[in-house]
């Protein structure tokens, strides 16, 4: 069941909190914050359709329902202000719970109204959020804004009824968090520990967050390893394969190979700088640390996926086709987790002179499915790189430049 926290003194500084987004994660976070805090809450919805929908539900005073592991809770939303105006979204803490490809537009919309001392957080950050956020804040001369990012979304969750009900299927035991400047991370992690009732693990720097983005491995890796031979098939709704339970030993081996390539990048950076990256861990270790007792069989990575209670009901993304369903290769598992994840780590690996043959294989195949070009002969020379968050797009063309940026007190 949900163990709601009634201690509202988690931060004497955060009196106003804004949640940006209207998706699965935003629904879950909104319900938990409404229950666990007495802060003034704002839901910022830049998409007019989402704004109109939420506003209509609120005006009818319909209680919001949160389902957590088959137990249902009614959450009062009378303190929630809903807006599509970025000026009204200004707050002490702003949390972006949106796909990474929307970060740029939202950051540019919010930036003129950010106040000194505001904490601007991405939940999750995905790869390269720090590069993009610093660039935008620099352009808007917002030197006193603190950037924070979370390694992953804490919950496996799905909207049951838009603006009315969300179900949380599982919750991770711990989630990594980092900040820029780095010294703010302890206070941020302690605050989130209290009002979300799980452990937020402070990372040394935001590069740890980018390299330890496990979604960049798991989502594209499973799409390629478990489903590449099923893309032409059509399914009835009840036949759509379960995503994580489809991980066999071969696809798990692919994930482990991708993970090891990123760990080699970590070693090169640590060997050639004073940067600490102990938060960058293997996918197997991350699974155990994140889900702990939810995993019934920890003997192999494939069995971890298949026996993880939090993963039992989640299916592969599909699209409707003539009354049936086909695997959707343009889902966020590829359109977000590659340009805002795996490709960022590939770019850092290239700066570190670390070969990444398995990562390259996944990027190349997925790029063809989506219809984009990132790599040519394994190198970052594709025409669509400009749309990604690789560090080179932000003038960071060496490991030294990256390590200096993520450790500066005033990176802007």
Tab-separated table of C-alpha atoms in Angstrom:
chain	number	residue	atom	x	y	z
A	1	UNK	CA	0.000	0.000	0.000
A	2	UNK	CA	0.992	3.646	-0.239
A	3	UNK	CA	2.681	4.928	2.911
A	4	UNK	CA	1.770	8.580	2.620
A	5	UNK	CA	4.065	10.946	4.512
A	6	UNK	CA	2.348	13.533	6.678
A	7	UNK	CA	5.519	15.396	7.693
A	8	UNK	CA	5.199	18.577	5.664
A	9	UNK	CA	8.411	20.221	6.887
A	10	UNK	CA	10.547	18.607	4.197
A	11	UNK	CA	11.821	21.982	2.966
A	12	UNK	CA	11.309	25.357	4.558
A	13	UNK	CA	12.178	26.978	1.233
A	14	UNK	CA	9.747	25.213	-1.118
A	15	UNK	CA	6.381	26.876	-0.708
A	16	UNK	CA	5.343	26.623	-4.353
A	17	UNK	CA	5.858	23.515	-6.495
A	18	UNK	CA	5.036	23.223	-10.191
A	19	UNK	CA	4.654	19.933	-12.065
A	20	UNK	CA	5.108	20.187	-15.831
A	21	UNK	CA	3.340	17.533	-17.875
A	22	UNK	CA	0.154	15.545	-18.210
A	23	UNK	CA	1.417	12.005	-18.784
A	24	UNK	CA	1.639	8.865	-16.655
A	25	UNK	CA	4.427	10.061	-14.371
A	26	UNK	CA	2.934	13.524	-13.922
A	27	UNK	CA	-0.391	11.992	-12.859
A	28	UNK	CA	1.375	9.865	-10.211
A	29	UNK	CA	3.568	12.690	-8.921
A	30	UNK	CA	0.646	15.109	-8.784
A	31	UNK	CA	-1.403	12.729	-6.636
A	32	UNK	CA	1.463	12.010	-4.238
A	33	UNK	CA	2.407	15.669	-3.787
A	34	UNK	CA	-1.216	16.673	-3.276
A	35	UNK	CA	-1.466	14.113	-0.479
A	36	UNK	CA	1.979	14.518	1.067
A	37	UNK	CA	2.565	18.265	1.142
A	38	UNK	CA	0.815	21.475	2.025
A	39	UNK	CA	2.664	23.460	-0.627
A	40	UNK	CA	0.880	25.478	-3.260
A	41	UNK	CA	0.762	23.134	-6.266
A	42	UNK	CA	0.590	24.145	-9.909
A	43	UNK	CA	0.134	21.823	-12.877
A	44	UNK	CA	1.647	23.404	-15.994
A	45	UNK	CA	0.165	21.980	-19.188
A	46	UNK	CA	1.490	23.708	-22.324
A	47	UNK	CA	-0.652	21.468	-24.543
A	48	UNK	CA	-4.062	23.136	-24.775
A	49	UNK	CA	-5.980	19.859	-25.057
A	50	UNK	CA	-4.464	18.550	-21.818
A	51	UNK	CA	-5.103	21.877	-20.073
A	52	UNK	CA	-8.764	21.976	-21.112
A	53	UNK	CA	-9.301	18.375	-20.015
A	54	UNK	CA	-7.775	18.842	-16.553
A	55	UNK	CA	-9.541	22.170	-16.035
A	56	UNK	CA	-12.927	20.641	-16.867
A	57	UNK	CA	-12.404	17.769	-14.423
A	58	UNK	CA	-11.288	20.104	-11.641
A	59	UNK	CA	-14.264	22.419	-12.165
A	60	UNK	CA	-16.592	19.452	-11.659
A	61	UNK	CA	-14.845	18.765	-8.309
A	62	UNK	CA	-14.219	15.132	-9.204
A	63	UNK	CA	-11.828	13.475	-6.684
A	64	UNK	CA	-8.619	12.130	-8.196
A	65	UNK	CA	-8.081	8.385	-7.713
A	66	UNK	CA	-4.717	6.765	-7.102
A	67	UNK	CA	-4.460	2.968	-7.349
A	68	UNK	CA	-1.338	1.439	-5.809
A	69	UNK	CA	-0.922	-2.347	-5.935
A	70	UNK	CA	-4.690	-2.943	-6.085
A	71	UNK	CA	-5.519	-0.510	-3.249
A	72	UNK	CA	-7.387	2.662	-4.152
A	73	UNK	CA	-7.027	6.111	-2.586
A	74	UNK	CA	-9.012	9.289	-3.160
A	75	UNK	CA	-6.844	12.404	-3.376
A	76	UNK	CA	-8.240	15.914	-2.929
A	77	UNK	CA	-7.066	18.356	-5.591
A	78	UNK	CA	-8.524	21.579	-4.190
A	79	UNK	CA	-5.039	23.121	-3.804
A	80	UNK	CA	-4.079	22.407	-7.410
A	81	UNK	CA	-3.804	25.376	-9.768
A	82	UNK	CA	-3.901	24.388	-13.447
A	83	UNK	CA	-2.390	26.640	-16.101
A	84	UNK	CA	-1.051	26.711	-19.644
A	85	UNK	CA	0.714	30.035	-18.994
A	86	UNK	CA	4.472	29.655	-18.321
A	87	UNK	CA	4.489	32.867	-16.279
A	88	UNK	CA	2.043	31.284	-13.812
A	89	UNK	CA	4.280	28.200	-13.598
A	90	UNK	CA	7.031	30.091	-11.752
A	91	UNK	CA	7.745	28.354	-8.430
A	92	UNK	CA	10.426	27.456	-5.898
A	93	UNK	CA	10.612	23.932	-7.320
A	94	UNK	CA	9.681	23.081	-10.906
A	95	UNK	CA	9.599	19.410	-11.889
A	96	UNK	CA	9.541	18.425	-15.565
A	97	UNK	CA	7.761	15.067	-15.895
A	98	UNK	CA	7.661	15.002	-19.683
A	99	UNK	CA	9.436	13.219	-22.552
A	100	UNK	CA	12.988	14.458	-23.093
A	101	UNK	CA	12.195	15.709	-26.595
A	102	UNK	CA	9.890	18.342	-25.043
A	103	UNK	CA	12.489	19.647	-22.561
A	104	UNK	CA	13.922	22.273	-24.898
A	105	UNK	CA	10.605	23.960	-25.694
A	106	UNK	CA	9.447	23.884	-22.072
A	107	UNK	CA	12.759	25.215	-20.748
A	108	UNK	CA	12.688	28.083	-23.231
A	109	UNK	CA	9.090	28.894	-22.287
A	110	UNK	CA	9.806	28.841	-18.542
A	111	UNK	CA	13.245	30.482	-18.542
A	112	UNK	CA	12.151	34.164	-18.679
A	113	UNK	CA	10.117	33.685	-15.486
A	114	UNK	CA	12.575	31.640	-13.407
A	115	UNK	CA	13.542	33.280	-10.131
A	116	UNK	CA	16.871	33.245	-8.339
A	117	UNK	CA	17.177	30.072	-6.272
A	118	UNK	CA	14.564	28.108	-8.214
A	119	UNK	CA	15.302	24.381	-8.438
A	120	UNK	CA	14.565	23.165	-11.971
A	121	UNK	CA	14.359	19.370	-11.984
A	122	UNK	CA	13.746	16.721	-14.650
A	123	UNK	CA	12.073	13.483	-13.547
A	124	UNK	CA	13.613	11.616	-15.274
A	125	UNK	CA	16.478	13.623	-16.788
A	126	UNK	CA	17.571	11.080	-19.415
A	127	UNK	CA	20.935	11.771	-21.083
A	128	UNK	CA	22.422	15.214	-21.606
A	129	UNK	CA	19.776	17.210	-19.742
A	130	UNK	CA	22.569	19.112	-18.000
A	131	UNK	CA	24.115	20.164	-21.327
A	132	UNK	CA	20.840	21.465	-22.730
A	133	UNK	CA	19.630	23.145	-19.535
A	134	UNK	CA	22.909	24.996	-18.968
A	135	UNK	CA	22.864	26.280	-22.547
A	136	UNK	CA	19.285	27.581	-22.279
A	137	UNK	CA	19.797	29.149	-18.845
A	138	UNK	CA	22.958	30.826	-20.111
A	139	UNK	CA	21.074	32.298	-23.058
A	140	UNK	CA	18.425	33.706	-20.712
A	141	UNK	CA	21.004	34.915	-18.163
A	142	UNK	CA	19.534	32.826	-15.340
A	143	UNK	CA	22.744	32.177	-13.425
A	144	UNK	CA	21.126	31.560	-10.032
A	145	UNK	CA	18.872	28.655	-11.039
A	146	UNK	CA	19.770	25.197	-9.699
A	147	UNK	CA	19.467	22.244	-12.104
A	148	UNK	CA	18.534	18.796	-10.804
A	149	UNK	CA	17.889	15.506	-12.510
A	150	UNK	CA	16.628	12.067	-11.537
A	151	UNK	CA	18.015	8.852	-12.960
A	152	UNK	CA	14.634	7.297	-13.690
A	153	UNK	CA	10.935	7.603	-12.985
A	154	UNK	CA	10.294	6.043	-9.547
A	155	UNK	CA	7.170	4.195	-10.644
A	156	UNK	CA	5.857	1.842	-13.270
A	157	UNK	CA	2.503	3.546	-13.760
A	158	UNK	CA	-0.268	4.073	-16.288
A	159	UNK	CA	-3.173	6.493	-16.564
A	160	UNK	CA	-6.462	4.629	-16.074
A	161	UNK	CA	-8.712	7.620	-16.802
A	162	UNK	CA	-7.199	10.878	-17.971
A	163	UNK	CA	-7.160	13.613	-15.292
A	164	UNK	CA	-9.126	11.286	-12.982
A	165	UNK	CA	-7.161	8.148	-12.127
A	166	UNK	CA	-3.639	6.711	-12.289
A	167	UNK	CA	-2.411	3.254	-11.296
A	168	UNK	CA	1.051	2.583	-9.890
A	169	UNK	CA	2.032	-1.029	-10.588
A	170	UNK	CA	5.379	-0.895	-8.830
A	171	UNK	CA	7.812	1.442	-7.137
A	172	UNK	CA	11.596	1.342	-7.239
A	173	UNK	CA	13.434	1.021	-3.954
A	174	UNK	CA	15.843	3.848	-4.793
A	175	UNK	CA	16.413	6.447	-7.502
A	176	UNK	CA	19.588	8.412	-8.216
A	177	UNK	CA	19.538	12.217	-8.172
A	178	UNK	CA	22.162	14.808	-9.105
A	179	UNK	CA	22.365	18.577	-9.204
A	180	UNK	CA	24.287	21.407	-10.794
A	181	UNK	CA	25.925	22.999	-8.838
A	182	UNK	CA	26.712	19.664	-7.175
A	183	UNK	CA	26.532	20.795	-3.546
A	184	UNK	CA	22.731	21.194	-3.659
A	185	UNK	CA	22.123	17.475	-4.164
A	186	UNK	CA	21.931	16.450	-0.500
A	187	UNK	CA	19.144	18.878	0.391
A	188	UNK	CA	17.220	17.997	-2.781
A	189	UNK	CA	17.484	14.236	-2.191
A	190	UNK	CA	16.416	14.575	1.462
A	191	UNK	CA	13.333	16.568	0.494
A	192	UNK	CA	12.245	14.036	-2.133
A	193	UNK	CA	12.957	11.156	0.270
A	194	UNK	CA	10.332	12.524	2.616
A	195	UNK	CA	7.477	13.413	0.315
A	196	UNK	CA	7.748	10.415	-2.031
A	197	UNK	CA	8.606	7.797	0.626
A	198	UNK	CA	11.503	6.135	-1.146
A	199	UNK	CA	15.261	6.523	-1.151
A	200	UNK	CA	16.751	9.149	-3.441
A	201	UNK	CA	20.454	8.426	-3.725
A	202	UNK	CA	22.670	11.537	-4.134
A	203	UNK	CA	25.046	11.297	-7.089
A	204	UNK	CA	28.356	13.144	-7.219
A	205	UNK	CA	27.541	14.956	-10.450
A	206	UNK	CA	25.133	15.021	-13.367
A	207	UNK	CA	27.465	13.087	-15.667
A	208	UNK	CA	26.800	10.078	-13.429
A	209	UNK	CA	23.128	10.603	-14.171
A	210	UNK	CA	23.687	10.662	-17.934
A	211	UNK	CA	25.893	7.563	-18.035
A	212	UNK	CA	23.767	5.607	-15.547
A	213	UNK	CA	20.546	6.235	-17.462
A	214	UNK	CA	19.459	2.594	-17.542
A	215	UNK	CA	16.509	3.351	-19.806
A	216	UNK	CA	18.978	3.993	-22.632
A	217	UNK	CA	20.083	0.366	-22.354
A	218	UNK	CA	16.899	-1.417	-21.353
A	219	UNK	CA	14.325	0.104	-23.702
A	220	UNK	CA	16.221	0.127	-27.038
A	221	UNK	CA	18.033	-3.070	-26.071
A	222	UNK	CA	14.824	-5.034	-25.483
A	223	UNK	CA	13.134	-3.548	-28.560
A	224	UNK	CA	16.073	-4.760	-30.654
A	225	UNK	CA	16.986	-7.949	-28.815
A	226	UNK	CA	13.515	-9.342	-28.110
A	227	UNK	CA	11.269	-7.851	-30.789
A	228	UNK	CA	13.270	-7.169	-33.980
A	229	UNK	CA	11.918	-10.379	-35.543
A	230	UNK	CA	8.310	-9.557	-34.583
A	231	UNK	CA	7.871	-6.106	-36.129
A	232	UNK	CA	5.779	-7.321	-39.070
A	233	UNK	CA	3.356	-9.329	-36.926
A	234	UNK	CA	-0.174	-8.276	-36.055
A	235	UNK	CA	-1.783	-9.023	-32.696
A	236	UNK	CA	-5.184	-8.971	-31.115
A	237	UNK	CA	-5.251	-6.751	-28.058
A	238	UNK	CA	-4.967	-9.645	-25.628
A	239	UNK	CA	-2.076	-11.138	-27.640
A	240	UNK	CA	0.264	-8.118	-27.412
A	241	UNK	CA	3.508	-9.456	-25.848
A	242	UNK	CA	4.592	-8.449	-22.368
A	243	UNK	CA	7.629	-6.209	-22.743
A	244	UNK	CA	9.914	-7.188	-19.877
A	245	UNK	CA	8.812	-10.805	-19.663
A	246	UNK	CA	9.978	-11.222	-23.272
A	247	UNK	CA	13.635	-10.844	-22.238
A	248	UNK	CA	15.357	-14.171	-22.921
A	249	UNK	CA	19.003	-15.077	-22.316
A	250	UNK	CA	20.090	-13.749	-25.723
A	251	UNK	CA	18.487	-10.334	-25.319
A	252	UNK	CA	19.744	-10.150	-21.723
A	253	UNK	CA	23.238	-10.821	-23.062
A	254	UNK	CA	22.813	-7.888	-25.428
A	255	UNK	CA	21.833	-5.625	-22.523
A	256	UNK	CA	24.827	-6.772	-20.501
A	257	UNK	CA	27.183	-6.065	-23.410
A	258	UNK	CA	25.777	-2.534	-23.793
A	259	UNK	CA	26.147	-1.983	-20.062
A	260	UNK	CA	29.772	-3.126	-20.081
A	261	UNK	CA	30.613	-0.700	-22.882
A	262	UNK	CA	29.335	2.204	-20.783
A	263	UNK	CA	31.288	0.946	-17.763
A	264	UNK	CA	34.438	1.113	-19.906
A	265	UNK	CA	33.672	4.779	-20.584
A	266	UNK	CA	33.282	5.324	-16.849
A	267	UNK	CA	36.716	3.790	-16.190
A	268	UNK	CA	38.463	5.954	-18.790
A	269	UNK	CA	36.927	9.127	-17.350
A	270	UNK	CA	37.833	8.185	-13.764
A	271	UNK	CA	41.382	7.210	-14.791
A	272	UNK	CA	41.932	10.555	-16.524
A	273	UNK	CA	40.216	12.981	-14.166
A	274	UNK	CA	39.303	13.526	-10.520
A	275	UNK	CA	35.625	12.927	-11.289
A	276	UNK	CA	33.866	10.292	-9.184
A	277	UNK	CA	31.421	8.091	-11.102
A	278	UNK	CA	30.661	5.260	-8.665
A	279	UNK	CA	26.955	5.803	-9.336
A	280	UNK	CA	27.448	4.354	-12.823
A	281	UNK	CA	26.728	0.654	-12.343
A	282	UNK	CA	25.839	-2.392	-14.431
A	283	UNK	CA	22.262	-3.052	-15.480
A	284	UNK	CA	22.200	-6.210	-13.333
A	285	UNK	CA	23.336	-4.331	-10.233
A	286	UNK	CA	20.855	-1.538	-10.924
A	287	UNK	CA	17.979	-4.019	-11.178
A	288	UNK	CA	18.810	-5.533	-7.789
A	289	UNK	CA	19.314	-2.162	-6.097
A	290	UNK	CA	16.175	-0.642	-7.611
A	291	UNK	CA	13.693	-3.480	-7.119
A	292	UNK	CA	15.194	-5.647	-4.357
A	293	UNK	CA	12.451	-7.924	-2.973
A	294	UNK	CA	10.191	-7.365	-6.008
A	295	UNK	CA	12.516	-9.667	-7.975
A	296	UNK	CA	11.880	-13.321	-7.186
A	297	UNK	CA	14.838	-14.814	-9.082
A	298	UNK	CA	18.101	-12.845	-9.217
A	299	UNK	CA	20.220	-15.628	-10.715
A	300	UNK	CA	20.450	-14.088	-14.209
A	301	UNK	CA	19.495	-10.766	-15.782
A	302	UNK	CA	16.806	-12.349	-17.939
A	303	UNK	CA	15.214	-13.953	-14.876
A	304	UNK	CA	15.361	-10.623	-13.041
A	305	UNK	CA	13.235	-9.065	-15.765
A	306	UNK	CA	10.836	-11.971	-16.023
A	307	UNK	CA	10.274	-12.346	-12.262
A	308	UNK	CA	10.134	-8.655	-11.334
A	309	UNK	CA	6.658	-8.060	-9.875
A	310	UNK	CA	6.728	-4.422	-11.008
A	311	UNK	CA	7.146	-5.519	-14.643
A	312	UNK	CA	4.491	-8.218	-14.916
A	313	UNK	CA	1.719	-6.284	-16.707
A	314	UNK	CA	3.602	-3.877	-19.006
A	315	UNK	CA	3.314	-4.696	-22.711
A	316	UNK	CA	5.420	-3.746	-25.714
A	317	UNK	CA	4.303	-0.424	-27.279
A	318	UNK	CA	1.914	-0.990	-30.186
A	319	UNK	CA	-0.080	1.016	-32.715
A	320	UNK	CA	-3.539	0.145	-34.077
A	321	UNK	CA	-3.641	-1.170	-37.652
A	322	UNK	CA	-6.952	-2.230	-39.245
A	323	UNK	CA	-8.469	-3.480	-36.010
A	324	UNK	CA	-5.296	-5.246	-34.896
A	325	UNK	CA	-2.057	-4.072	-33.272
A	326	UNK	CA	1.521	-3.869	-34.509
A	327	UNK	CA	4.695	-3.111	-32.527
A	328	UNK	CA	5.314	0.642	-32.631
A	329	UNK	CA	8.951	1.363	-33.502
A	330	UNK	CA	8.302	5.093	-33.109
A	331	UNK	CA	7.419	4.800	-29.431
A	332	UNK	CA	9.478	6.730	-26.889
A	333	UNK	CA	11.522	3.567	-26.233
A	334	UNK	CA	13.375	4.452	-29.440
A	335	UNK	CA	12.500	8.081	-30.239
A	336	UNK	CA	13.442	9.264	-26.718
A	337	UNK	CA	15.867	6.730	-25.310
A	338	UNK	CA	18.254	6.876	-28.268
A	339	UNK	CA	18.648	10.608	-29.145
A	340	UNK	CA	18.302	11.605	-25.468
A	341	UNK	CA	20.061	8.613	-23.985
A	342	UNK	CA	22.064	5.949	-25.758
A	343	UNK	CA	23.419	8.324	-28.387
A	344	UNK	CA	24.626	10.726	-25.680
A	345	UNK	CA	26.622	7.939	-24.042
A	346	UNK	CA	27.924	6.902	-27.467
A	347	UNK	CA	29.100	10.483	-28.040
A	348	UNK	CA	30.918	10.533	-24.702
A	349	UNK	CA	32.450	7.140	-25.536
A	350	UNK	CA	33.747	8.587	-28.793
A	351	UNK	CA	35.440	11.418	-26.882
A	352	UNK	CA	36.969	8.775	-24.597
A	353	UNK	CA	38.129	6.632	-27.563
A	354	UNK	CA	36.108	3.684	-26.265
A	355	UNK	CA	34.709	1.387	-28.987
A	356	UNK	CA	31.010	0.557	-28.578
A	357	UNK	CA	30.167	-2.155	-31.138
A	358	UNK	CA	27.024	-3.429	-29.393
A	359	UNK	CA	25.637	0.056	-28.754
A	360	UNK	CA	26.411	0.946	-32.376
A	361	UNK	CA	24.521	-2.123	-33.594
A	362	UNK	CA	21.413	-1.174	-31.617
A	363	UNK	CA	21.552	2.477	-32.708
A	364	UNK	CA	22.036	1.570	-36.373
A	365	UNK	CA	19.135	-0.883	-36.507
A	366	UNK	CA	16.745	1.292	-34.505
A	367	UNK	CA	17.644	4.331	-36.613
A	368	UNK	CA	16.545	2.489	-39.744
A	369	UNK	CA	13.235	1.564	-38.115
A	370	UNK	CA	12.559	5.152	-37.082
A	371	UNK	CA	13.869	6.681	-40.326
A	372	UNK	CA	16.767	8.758	-38.986
A	373	UNK	CA	20.526	8.742	-39.450
A	374	UNK	CA	22.899	9.172	-36.529
A	375	UNK	CA	25.918	7.005	-37.339
A	376	UNK	CA	27.944	6.460	-40.490
A	377	UNK	CA	30.381	3.547	-40.221
A	378	UNK	CA	30.042	3.678	-36.453
A	379	UNK	CA	30.938	7.372	-36.202
A	380	UNK	CA	28.831	10.380	-35.212
A	381	UNK	CA	28.376	11.747	-38.713
A	382	UNK	CA	24.661	11.282	-39.417
A	383	UNK	CA	22.487	14.138	-40.658
A	384	UNK	CA	20.044	13.930	-37.726
A	385	UNK	CA	22.579	14.439	-34.922
A	386	UNK	CA	21.611	18.111	-34.678
A	387	UNK	CA	18.300	17.052	-33.098
A	388	UNK	CA	19.978	15.118	-30.270
A	389	UNK	CA	21.509	16.000	-26.888
A	390	UNK	CA	25.046	14.839	-27.562
A	391	UNK	CA	27.556	17.093	-25.750
A	392	UNK	CA	29.210	18.107	-29.014
A	393	UNK	CA	26.009	19.985	-29.960
A	394	UNK	CA	26.579	22.262	-26.960
A	395	UNK	CA	30.233	23.018	-27.636
A	396	UNK	CA	31.539	20.294	-25.322
A	397	UNK	CA	34.051	18.535	-27.536
A	398	UNK	CA	36.378	16.924	-25.010
A	399	UNK	CA	36.115	14.946	-21.797
A	400	UNK	CA	37.865	17.820	-20.027
A	401	UNK	CA	35.174	20.273	-21.139
A	402	UNK	CA	32.419	17.959	-19.879
A	403	UNK	CA	34.043	17.225	-16.521
A	404	UNK	CA	34.728	20.919	-15.917
A	405	UNK	CA	31.130	21.859	-16.699
A	406	UNK	CA	29.508	19.330	-14.364
A	407	UNK	CA	31.764	20.279	-11.427
A	408	UNK	CA	31.639	24.081	-11.627
A	409	UNK	CA	29.762	26.052	-8.983
A	410	UNK	CA	28.618	28.487	-11.676
A	411	UNK	CA	28.488	26.572	-15.002
A	412	UNK	CA	26.474	29.252	-16.803
